[in-house]
Amino acid sequence: MTLRRLDILTIFPGWFDGPLSTSLLGKAVAEGQLDLRLHDLRDFTTDRHRSVDDTPYGGGAGMVMRPDVWLWAAEAVWNDLRPQAVVGRSDPHPDAVHVAGGPRPRTVLLTPRGRPFTQSLARDLAAEERLVLLCGRYEGIDERVHDLVATDEVSIGDYVLFGGEVAATVVIEAVTRLLPGVVGNEDSPTDESFADGLLEYPHYTRPAEVRGRVVPQVLTSGDHGAVATWRRRQAEELTRTRRPDLLDEDE
Ligand code: SAM
Protein backbone atom coordinates (compact mmCIF):
# COMPACT_ATOMS: atom_id res chain seq x y z
CA MET A 1 0.00 0.00 0.00
CA THR A 2 1.10 3.54 -0.55
CA LEU A 3 -0.14 6.85 0.76
CA ARG A 4 -2.98 8.32 -1.30
CA ARG A 5 -4.64 10.83 1.01
CA LEU A 6 -3.33 13.15 3.67
CA ASP A 7 -5.49 15.44 5.83
CA ILE A 8 -4.09 18.27 7.93
CA LEU A 9 -5.95 19.81 10.87
CA THR A 10 -4.67 23.23 11.88
CA ILE A 11 -5.80 26.70 12.93
CA PHE A 12 -3.52 28.13 10.23
CA PRO A 13 -4.39 26.39 6.94
CA GLY A 14 -2.95 29.37 5.04
CA TRP A 15 0.46 28.55 6.49
CA PHE A 16 0.72 25.65 4.05
CA ASP A 17 0.10 27.74 0.91
CA GLY A 18 3.82 28.08 0.18
CA PRO A 19 5.09 24.56 0.90
CA LEU A 20 2.15 22.88 -0.82
CA SER A 21 2.53 24.83 -4.04
CA THR A 22 6.32 24.76 -4.34
CA SER A 23 8.76 22.40 -6.01
CA LEU A 24 8.24 18.63 -6.07
CA LEU A 25 5.74 18.64 -3.19
CA GLY A 26 3.65 21.23 -5.03
CA LYS A 27 3.86 19.17 -8.21
CA ALA A 28 2.82 15.96 -6.41
CA VAL A 29 -0.23 17.74 -5.00
CA ALA A 30 -1.10 19.55 -8.23
CA GLU A 31 -0.85 16.33 -10.26
CA GLY A 32 -2.95 14.39 -7.76
CA GLN A 33 -0.23 11.93 -6.70
CA LEU A 34 -1.26 12.91 -3.20
CA ASP A 35 -4.81 13.95 -2.30
CA LEU A 36 -3.93 16.56 0.31
CA ARG A 37 -6.77 18.24 2.21
CA LEU A 38 -6.48 21.13 4.66
CA HIS A 39 -9.03 21.63 7.43
CA ASP A 40 -9.43 24.71 9.59
CA LEU A 41 -9.95 23.62 13.20
CA ARG A 42 -11.95 26.80 13.77
CA ASP A 43 -14.69 25.43 11.48
CA PHE A 44 -15.46 23.01 14.31
CA THR A 45 -16.15 25.61 17.01
CA THR A 46 -19.50 26.66 18.45
CA ASP A 47 -19.02 30.26 19.59
CA ARG A 48 -18.88 33.43 17.55
CA HIS A 49 -15.21 33.95 18.45
CA ARG A 50 -14.42 30.51 17.00
CA SER A 51 -12.44 29.64 20.14
CA VAL A 52 -10.26 26.55 20.06
CA ASP A 53 -8.54 27.09 23.43
CA ASP A 54 -9.30 27.65 27.09
CA THR A 55 -7.48 28.14 30.40
CA PRO A 56 -5.77 25.08 31.91
CA TYR A 57 -7.38 23.19 34.77
CA GLY A 58 -5.08 23.48 37.78
CA GLY A 59 -3.83 26.89 36.65
CA GLY A 60 -0.58 27.79 34.99
CA ALA A 61 0.61 29.79 32.05
CA GLY A 62 -0.86 29.69 28.58
CA MET A 63 -3.94 28.21 27.01
CA VAL A 64 -4.83 24.61 26.17
CA MET A 65 -6.60 23.46 23.01
CA ARG A 66 -10.12 22.21 23.74
CA PRO A 67 -10.86 18.51 23.38
CA ASP A 68 -14.44 18.85 22.14
CA VAL A 69 -13.36 20.88 19.09
CA TRP A 70 -10.61 18.38 18.24
CA LEU A 71 -12.96 15.39 18.69
CA TRP A 72 -15.55 16.87 16.34
CA ALA A 73 -12.89 17.79 13.81
CA ALA A 74 -11.28 14.35 13.86
CA GLU A 75 -14.61 12.60 13.52
CA ALA A 76 -15.56 14.79 10.58
CA VAL A 77 -12.23 14.28 8.80
CA TRP A 78 -12.12 10.53 9.38
CA ASN A 79 -15.69 10.07 8.12
CA ASP A 80 -15.73 12.78 5.43
CA LEU A 81 -18.48 14.72 7.19
CA ARG A 82 -19.11 18.43 6.99
CA PRO A 83 -18.56 20.43 10.21
CA GLN A 84 -22.32 21.02 10.54
CA ALA A 85 -22.85 17.26 10.85
CA VAL A 86 -20.71 16.93 13.96
CA VAL A 87 -20.21 20.27 15.72
CA GLY A 88 -22.21 20.59 18.91
CA ARG A 89 -23.02 16.90 19.14
CA SER A 90 -22.74 15.72 22.72
CA ASP A 91 -21.05 12.37 23.08
CA PRO A 92 -22.37 10.82 19.89
CA HIS A 93 -20.15 7.83 20.54
CA PRO A 94 -19.41 7.77 24.25
CA ASP A 95 -16.62 5.19 24.30
CA ALA A 96 -14.50 6.70 21.57
CA VAL A 97 -14.60 8.78 18.46
CA HIS A 98 -16.59 7.09 15.74
CA VAL A 99 -15.10 5.83 12.49
CA ALA A 100 -17.49 4.29 10.01
CA GLY A 101 -16.44 0.95 8.64
CA GLY A 102 -13.16 0.24 10.38
CA PRO A 103 -10.28 1.49 12.47
CA ARG A 104 -9.31 5.15 12.49
CA PRO A 105 -6.78 6.16 9.87
CA ARG A 106 -3.24 6.64 11.11
CA THR A 107 -3.56 9.95 12.96
CA VAL A 108 -0.34 11.68 13.95
CA LEU A 109 -0.33 14.31 16.66
CA LEU A 110 2.77 16.50 16.37
CA THR A 111 4.18 17.10 19.84
CA PRO A 112 7.63 17.59 21.40
CA ARG A 113 6.98 14.59 23.63
CA GLY A 114 6.32 12.27 20.68
CA ARG A 115 8.42 9.53 19.19
CA PRO A 116 11.35 11.04 17.28
CA PHE A 117 10.64 11.36 13.56
CA THR A 118 13.10 9.34 11.46
CA GLN A 119 13.45 8.13 7.88
CA SER A 120 12.27 4.74 9.06
CA LEU A 121 9.05 6.25 10.46
CA ALA A 122 8.64 8.24 7.22
CA ARG A 123 8.79 4.95 5.29
CA ASP A 124 6.25 3.44 7.66
CA LEU A 125 3.83 6.37 7.22
CA ALA A 126 4.32 6.41 3.43
CA ALA A 127 2.98 2.85 3.38
CA GLU A 128 -0.36 3.89 4.90
CA GLU A 129 -3.27 4.57 2.57
CA ARG A 130 -4.46 7.55 4.65
CA LEU A 131 -2.72 9.84 7.07
CA VAL A 132 -4.13 12.61 9.28
CA LEU A 133 -1.81 15.20 10.84
CA LEU A 134 -2.86 17.22 13.89
CA CYS A 135 -1.09 20.55 14.45
CA GLY A 136 -1.17 21.89 17.99
CA ARG A 137 -0.70 25.49 19.14
CA TYR A 138 -0.61 27.35 22.47
CA GLU A 139 0.52 25.17 25.41
CA GLY A 140 -0.61 22.10 23.54
CA ILE A 141 -3.73 19.95 23.25
CA ASP A 142 -5.95 18.52 25.98
CA GLU A 143 -4.67 15.09 27.03
CA ARG A 144 -7.92 13.36 26.05
CA VAL A 145 -7.20 14.14 22.40
CA HIS A 146 -3.86 12.34 22.76
CA ASP A 147 -5.78 9.36 24.15
CA LEU A 148 -8.89 9.27 21.95
CA VAL A 149 -7.79 10.70 18.62
CA ALA A 150 -4.08 10.17 18.00
CA THR A 151 -2.74 6.83 16.88
CA ASP A 152 0.82 8.22 17.00
CA GLU A 153 2.60 11.08 18.73
CA VAL A 154 5.59 12.35 16.78
CA SER A 155 8.30 14.92 17.51
CA ILE A 156 10.61 16.41 14.90
CA GLY A 157 13.32 17.17 17.46
CA ASP A 158 14.23 18.17 20.98
CA TYR A 159 13.14 21.78 20.77
CA VAL A 160 9.82 23.59 21.06
CA LEU A 161 8.18 25.33 18.09
CA PHE A 162 5.28 27.79 18.16
CA GLY A 163 3.04 25.23 16.53
CA GLY A 164 2.73 21.90 14.76
CA GLU A 165 2.59 23.31 11.21
CA VAL A 166 6.36 23.29 10.66
CA ALA A 167 6.56 19.80 12.13
CA ALA A 168 3.70 18.63 9.88
CA THR A 169 5.52 20.07 6.87
CA VAL A 170 8.64 18.12 7.78
CA VAL A 171 6.60 14.91 7.94
CA ILE A 172 4.79 15.68 4.67
CA GLU A 173 8.04 16.39 2.80
CA ALA A 174 9.80 13.29 4.07
CA VAL A 175 6.82 11.05 3.36
CA THR A 176 5.82 12.49 -0.01
CA ARG A 177 9.27 12.13 -1.55
CA LEU A 178 9.08 8.39 -0.84
CA LEU A 179 5.91 7.98 -2.90
CA PRO A 180 6.43 6.30 -6.28
CA GLY A 181 7.07 8.78 -9.08
CA VAL A 182 7.35 11.90 -6.92
CA VAL A 183 11.13 12.25 -7.04
CA GLY A 184 12.24 12.35 -10.69
CA ASN A 185 15.22 10.05 -10.32
CA GLU A 186 13.72 6.78 -9.05
CA ASP A 187 17.00 5.92 -7.34
CA SER A 188 17.22 9.02 -5.18
CA PRO A 189 15.13 7.96 -2.17
CA THR A 190 17.00 4.65 -1.91
CA ASP A 191 20.46 6.11 -2.42
CA GLU A 192 20.64 8.85 0.18
CA SER A 193 21.20 9.50 3.86
CA PHE A 194 19.50 7.09 6.29
CA ALA A 195 18.19 4.82 3.52
CA ASP A 196 20.69 2.12 4.48
CA GLY A 197 21.56 3.35 7.96
CA LEU A 198 24.41 5.59 6.74
CA LEU A 199 24.83 9.26 5.95
CA GLU A 200 25.29 9.92 2.27
CA TYR A 201 28.70 10.25 0.60
CA PRO A 202 29.90 13.72 -0.58
CA HIS A 203 28.76 15.09 -3.95
CA TYR A 204 30.78 17.08 -6.50
CA THR A 205 29.91 18.79 -9.77
CA ARG A 206 31.63 21.12 -12.27
CA PRO A 207 33.98 22.95 -12.20
CA ALA A 208 36.54 20.27 -11.37
CA GLU A 209 38.61 22.78 -9.43
CA VAL A 210 37.42 25.66 -7.29
CA ARG A 211 39.67 27.85 -5.10
CA GLY A 212 42.35 25.19 -5.29
CA ARG A 213 39.99 22.41 -4.20
CA VAL A 214 40.04 19.59 -6.73
CA VAL A 215 37.39 16.90 -7.20
CA PRO A 216 38.63 13.51 -5.88
CA GLN A 217 40.40 11.82 -8.76
CA VAL A 218 38.39 8.58 -8.50
CA LEU A 219 35.21 10.43 -9.50
CA THR A 220 36.67 11.40 -12.87
CA SER A 221 38.33 8.02 -13.47
CA GLY A 222 35.36 6.44 -15.27
CA ASP A 223 35.82 3.34 -13.07
CA HIS A 224 32.29 2.73 -11.75
CA GLY A 225 33.39 0.00 -9.34
CA ALA A 226 36.05 2.25 -7.82
CA VAL A 227 33.53 5.10 -7.54
CA ALA A 228 31.04 2.84 -5.74
CA THR A 229 33.73 1.62 -3.33
CA TRP A 230 34.91 5.19 -2.64
CA ARG A 231 31.37 6.37 -2.00
CA ARG A 232 30.64 3.51 0.36
CA ARG A 233 33.83 4.18 2.33
CA GLN A 234 33.08 7.90 2.50
CA ALA A 235 29.55 7.18 3.72
CA GLU A 236 30.86 4.84 6.42
CA GLU A 237 33.54 7.30 7.51
CA LEU A 238 31.13 10.24 7.65
CA THR A 239 28.67 8.20 9.66
CA ARG A 240 31.36 6.95 12.03
CA THR A 241 32.68 10.45 12.74
CA ARG A 242 29.44 12.45 12.70
CA ARG A 243 26.65 10.06 13.67
CA PRO A 244 28.07 6.96 15.38
CA ASP A 245 24.64 6.48 16.96
CA LEU A 246 23.33 5.39 13.53
CA LEU A 247 25.88 2.56 13.44
CA ASP A 248 24.92 1.50 16.95
CA GLU A 249 21.28 1.16 15.83
CA ASP A 250 22.29 -1.58 13.39
CA GLU A 251 23.83 -3.75 16.09
N1 SAM B 1 3.84 23.01 26.06
C1 SAM B 1 4.34 22.08 25.09
C2 SAM B 1 5.52 21.33 25.66
O1 SAM B 1 6.23 21.88 26.49
O2 SAM B 1 5.78 20.18 25.23
C3 SAM B 1 4.78 22.79 23.82
C4 SAM B 1 3.63 23.32 23.02
S1 SAM B 1 4.15 24.08 21.51
C5 SAM B 1 4.36 25.76 22.01
C6 SAM B 1 2.69 24.14 20.57
C7 SAM B 1 2.55 23.04 19.54
O3 SAM B 1 3.65 23.06 18.67
C8 SAM B 1 2.49 21.63 20.08
O4 SAM B 1 1.19 21.27 20.51
C9 SAM B 1 2.93 20.82 18.88
O5 SAM B 1 1.85 20.54 18.01
C10 SAM B 1 3.89 21.75 18.16
N2 SAM B 1 5.32 21.43 18.39
C11 SAM B 1 6.22 22.21 19.06
N3 SAM B 1 7.43 21.66 19.07
C12 SAM B 1 7.33 20.50 18.37
C13 SAM B 1 8.25 19.46 18.04
N4 SAM B 1 9.52 19.51 18.43
N5 SAM B 1 7.79 18.41 17.31
C14 SAM B 1 6.50 18.34 16.92
N6 SAM B 1 5.58 19.29 17.23
C15 SAM B 1 5.98 20.36 17.94
mmCIF file of N, CA and C in Angstrom, residues 5 7-10 39-41 43-45 66-83 86-87 89 92-93 96-100 103-109 130-134 141 144-151:
data_model
loop_
_atom_site.group_PDB
_atom_site.id
_atom_site.type_symbol
_atom_site.label_atom_id
_atom_site.label_comp_id
_atom_site.label_asym_id
_atom_site.label_seq_id
_atom_site.Cartn_x
_atom_site.Cartn_y
_atom_site.Cartn_z
ATOM 1 N N ARG A 5 -3.916 9.646 0.504
ATOM 2 C CA ARG A 5 -4.636 10.826 1.006
ATOM 3 C C ARG A 5 -4.052 11.281 2.334
ATOM 4 N N ASP A 7 -4.700 14.328 5.300
ATOM 5 C CA ASP A 7 -5.494 15.442 5.834
ATOM 6 C C ASP A 7 -4.692 16.159 6.907
ATOM 7 N N ILE A 8 -4.781 17.485 6.910
ATOM 8 C CA ILE A 8 -4.093 18.273 7.934
ATOM 9 C C ILE A 8 -5.132 19.082 8.699
ATOM 10 N N LEU A 9 -5.083 19.002 10.015
ATOM 11 C CA LEU A 9 -5.952 19.815 10.868
ATOM 12 C C LEU A 9 -5.114 20.875 11.567
ATOM 13 N N THR A 10 -5.487 22.126 11.411
ATOM 14 C CA THR A 10 -4.666 23.233 11.879
ATOM 15 C C THR A 10 -5.548 24.467 12.081
ATOM 16 N N HIS A 39 -7.810 21.357 6.670
ATOM 17 C CA HIS A 39 -9.028 21.629 7.431
ATOM 18 C C HIS A 39 -8.730 22.666 8.499
ATOM 19 N N ASP A 40 -9.591 23.664 8.585
ATOM 20 C CA ASP A 40 -9.432 24.709 9.592
ATOM 21 C C ASP A 40 -10.147 24.270 10.872
ATOM 22 N N LEU A 41 -9.365 24.073 11.926
ATOM 23 C CA LEU A 41 -9.953 23.616 13.195
ATOM 24 C C LEU A 41 -11.061 24.566 13.661
ATOM 25 N N ASP A 43 -13.382 25.779 12.068
ATOM 26 C CA ASP A 43 -14.686 25.432 11.481
ATOM 27 C C ASP A 43 -15.460 24.477 12.381
ATOM 28 N N PHE A 44 -14.814 23.990 13.427
ATOM 29 C CA PHE A 44 -15.460 23.009 14.305
ATOM 30 C C PHE A 44 -15.760 23.604 15.688
ATOM 31 N N THR A 45 -15.872 24.922 15.746
ATOM 32 C CA THR A 45 -16.152 25.610 17.010
ATOM 33 C C THR A 45 -17.619 26.005 17.068
ATOM 34 N N ARG A 66 -8.937 22.904 23.193
ATOM 35 C CA ARG A 66 -10.125 22.214 23.737
ATOM 36 C C ARG A 66 -10.324 20.826 23.110
ATOM 37 N N PRO A 67 -10.671 19.855 23.936
ATOM 38 C CA PRO A 67 -10.857 18.507 23.380
ATOM 39 C C PRO A 67 -12.104 18.359 22.526
ATOM 40 N N ASP A 68 -13.206 19.052 22.900
ATOM 41 C CA ASP A 68 -14.444 18.854 22.136
ATOM 42 C C ASP A 68 -14.258 19.264 20.669
ATOM 43 N N VAL A 69 -13.581 20.393 20.463
ATOM 44 C CA VAL A 69 -13.363 20.881 19.094
ATOM 45 C C VAL A 69 -12.530 19.868 18.303
ATOM 46 N N TRP A 70 -11.482 19.353 18.929
ATOM 47 C CA TRP A 70 -10.612 18.378 18.244
ATOM 48 C C TRP A 70 -11.356 17.072 17.955
ATOM 49 N N LEU A 71 -12.226 16.649 18.904
ATOM 50 C CA LEU A 71 -12.957 15.393 18.687
ATOM 51 C C LEU A 71 -13.926 15.534 17.520
ATOM 52 N N TRP A 72 -14.632 16.655 17.474
ATOM 53 C CA TRP A 72 -15.552 16.871 16.342
ATOM 54 C C TRP A 72 -14.775 16.916 15.029
ATOM 55 N N ALA A 73 -13.673 17.639 15.050
ATOM 56 C CA ALA A 73 -12.887 17.785 13.812
ATOM 57 C C ALA A 73 -12.361 16.441 13.327
ATOM 58 N N ALA A 74 -11.830 15.653 14.251
ATOM 59 C CA ALA A 74 -11.279 14.346 13.860
ATOM 60 C C ALA A 74 -12.383 13.451 13.315
ATOM 61 N N GLU A 75 -13.527 13.461 13.976
ATOM 62 C CA GLU A 75 -14.614 12.599 13.522
ATOM 63 C C GLU A 75 -15.088 13.009 12.124
ATOM 64 N N ALA A 76 -15.134 14.303 11.901
ATOM 65 C CA ALA A 76 -15.560 14.786 10.583
ATOM 66 C C ALA A 76 -14.547 14.391 9.511
ATOM 67 N N VAL A 77 -13.267 14.576 9.801
ATOM 68 C CA VAL A 77 -12.232 14.278 8.796
ATOM 69 C C VAL A 77 -12.177 12.774 8.520
ATOM 70 N N TRP A 78 -12.192 11.977 9.573
ATOM 71 C CA TRP A 78 -12.121 10.527 9.378
ATOM 72 C C TRP A 78 -13.280 10.004 8.522
ATOM 73 N N ASN A 79 -14.486 10.591 8.764
ATOM 74 C CA ASN A 79 -15.690 10.071 8.116
ATOM 75 C C ASN A 79 -16.166 10.914 6.936
ATOM 76 N N ASP A 80 -15.355 11.889 6.535
ATOM 77 C CA ASP A 80 -15.733 12.783 5.434
ATOM 78 C C ASP A 80 -17.085 13.457 5.676
ATOM 79 N N LEU A 81 -17.238 14.001 6.852
ATOM 80 C CA LEU A 81 -18.479 14.715 7.188
ATOM 81 C C LEU A 81 -18.211 16.216 7.187
ATOM 82 N N ARG A 82 -19.255 16.984 6.916
ATOM 83 C CA ARG A 82 -19.113 18.431 6.993
ATOM 84 C C ARG A 82 -19.164 18.849 8.460
ATOM 85 N N PRO A 83 -18.548 19.998 8.810
ATOM 86 C CA PRO A 83 -18.558 20.432 10.206
ATOM 87 C C PRO A 83 -19.967 20.462 10.808
ATOM 88 N N VAL A 86 -21.298 17.427 12.702
ATOM 89 C CA VAL A 86 -20.712 16.930 13.961
ATOM 90 C C VAL A 86 -20.634 17.985 15.066
ATOM 91 N N VAL A 87 -20.436 19.234 14.707
ATOM 92 C CA VAL A 87 -20.206 20.269 15.718
ATOM 93 C C VAL A 87 -21.417 20.410 16.634
ATOM 94 N N ARG A 89 -22.466 18.193 18.695
ATOM 95 C CA ARG A 89 -23.023 16.900 19.142
ATOM 96 C C ARG A 89 -22.428 16.566 20.492
ATOM 97 N N PRO A 92 -21.645 11.681 20.811
ATOM 98 C CA PRO A 92 -22.366 10.816 19.885
ATOM 99 C C PRO A 92 -21.919 9.368 20.009
ATOM 100 N N HIS A 93 -20.683 9.188 20.389
ATOM 101 C CA HIS A 93 -20.154 7.826 20.535
ATOM 102 C C HIS A 93 -19.366 7.815 21.824
ATOM 103 N N ALA A 96 -15.642 6.212 22.367
ATOM 104 C CA ALA A 96 -14.504 6.697 21.575
ATOM 105 C C ALA A 96 -15.042 7.574 20.458
ATOM 106 N N VAL A 97 -14.156 7.998 19.602
ATOM 107 C CA VAL A 97 -14.602 8.778 18.459
ATOM 108 C C VAL A 97 -14.942 7.789 17.355
ATOM 109 N N HIS A 98 -16.057 8.068 16.668
ATOM 110 C CA HIS A 98 -16.594 7.085 15.743
ATOM 111 C C HIS A 98 -15.899 7.120 14.374
ATOM 112 N N VAL A 99 -15.583 5.935 13.858
ATOM 113 C CA VAL A 99 -15.097 5.835 12.493
ATOM 114 C C VAL A 99 -15.958 4.797 11.786
ATOM 115 N N ALA A 100 -16.617 5.229 10.727
ATOM 116 C CA ALA A 100 -17.485 4.294 10.009
ATOM 117 C C ALA A 100 -16.631 3.250 9.296
ATOM 118 N N PRO A 103 -11.109 0.756 11.510
ATOM 119 C CA PRO A 103 -10.282 1.489 12.470
ATOM 120 C C PRO A 103 -10.006 2.903 11.980
ATOM 121 N N ARG A 104 -9.632 3.784 12.917
ATOM 122 C CA ARG A 104 -9.314 5.154 12.491
ATOM 123 C C ARG A 104 -8.056 5.148 11.635
ATOM 124 N N PRO A 105 -8.008 6.049 10.663
ATOM 125 C CA PRO A 105 -6.783 6.158 9.870
ATOM 126 C C PRO A 105 -5.625 6.547 10.780
ATOM 127 N N ARG A 106 -4.429 6.256 10.347
ATOM 128 C CA ARG A 106 -3.238 6.644 11.110
ATOM 129 C C ARG A 106 -3.299 8.153 11.344
ATOM 130 N N THR A 107 -3.335 8.548 12.610
ATOM 131 C CA THR A 107 -3.564 9.950 12.963
ATOM 132 C C THR A 107 -2.427 10.424 13.846
ATOM 133 N N VAL A 108 -1.594 11.290 13.295
ATOM 134 C CA VAL A 108 -0.345 11.683 13.949
ATOM 135 C C VAL A 108 -0.488 13.039 14.606
ATOM 136 N N LEU A 109 -0.333 13.046 15.925
ATOM 137 C CA LEU A 109 -0.335 14.308 16.659
ATOM 138 C C LEU A 109 1.115 14.770 16.797
ATOM 139 N N ARG A 130 -4.016 6.220 4.192
ATOM 140 C CA ARG A 130 -4.460 7.547 4.654
ATOM 141 C C ARG A 130 -3.650 7.972 5.845
ATOM 142 N N LEU A 131 -3.451 9.273 5.943
ATOM 143 C CA LEU A 131 -2.719 9.836 7.068
ATOM 144 C C LEU A 131 -3.423 11.136 7.468
ATOM 145 N N VAL A 132 -3.550 11.356 8.779
ATOM 146 C CA VAL A 132 -4.130 12.610 9.277
ATOM 147 C C VAL A 132 -3.100 13.236 10.210
ATOM 148 N N LEU A 133 -2.786 14.502 9.994
ATOM 149 C CA LEU A 133 -1.807 15.200 10.838
ATOM 150 C C LEU A 133 -2.511 16.264 11.673
ATOM 151 N N LEU A 134 -2.228 16.270 12.969
ATOM 152 C CA LEU A 134 -2.861 17.217 13.892
ATOM 153 C C LEU A 134 -1.819 18.218 14.373
ATOM 154 N N ILE A 141 -2.359 20.451 23.430
ATOM 155 C CA ILE A 141 -3.727 19.955 23.247
ATOM 156 C C ILE A 141 -4.143 19.145 24.478
ATOM 157 N N ARG A 144 -6.955 14.340 26.536
ATOM 158 C CA ARG A 144 -7.916 13.358 26.046
ATOM 159 C C ARG A 144 -7.873 13.217 24.517
ATOM 160 N N VAL A 145 -7.369 14.248 23.851
ATOM 161 C CA VAL A 145 -7.203 14.139 22.396
ATOM 162 C C VAL A 145 -6.029 13.199 22.083
ATOM 163 N N HIS A 146 -4.981 13.284 22.915
ATOM 164 C CA HIS A 146 -3.859 12.341 22.756
ATOM 165 C C HIS A 146 -4.398 10.914 22.885
ATOM 166 N N ASP A 147 -5.293 10.722 23.861
ATOM 167 C CA ASP A 147 -5.783 9.365 24.149
ATOM 168 C C ASP A 147 -6.789 8.866 23.112
ATOM 169 N N LEU A 148 -7.734 9.728 22.732
ATOM 170 C CA LEU A 148 -8.886 9.272 21.951
ATOM 171 C C LEU A 148 -8.728 9.448 20.442
ATOM 172 N N VAL A 149 -7.878 10.368 20.045
ATOM 173 C CA VAL A 149 -7.792 10.696 18.615
ATOM 174 C C VAL A 149 -6.492 10.205 17.977
ATOM 175 N N ALA A 150 -5.374 10.478 18.625
ATOM 176 C CA ALA A 150 -4.082 10.172 18.002
ATOM 177 C C ALA A 150 -3.789 8.676 18.006
ATOM 178 N N THR A 151 -3.282 8.183 16.887
ATOM 179 C CA THR A 151 -2.736 6.826 16.881
ATOM 180 C C THR A 151 -1.230 6.879 17.127
#
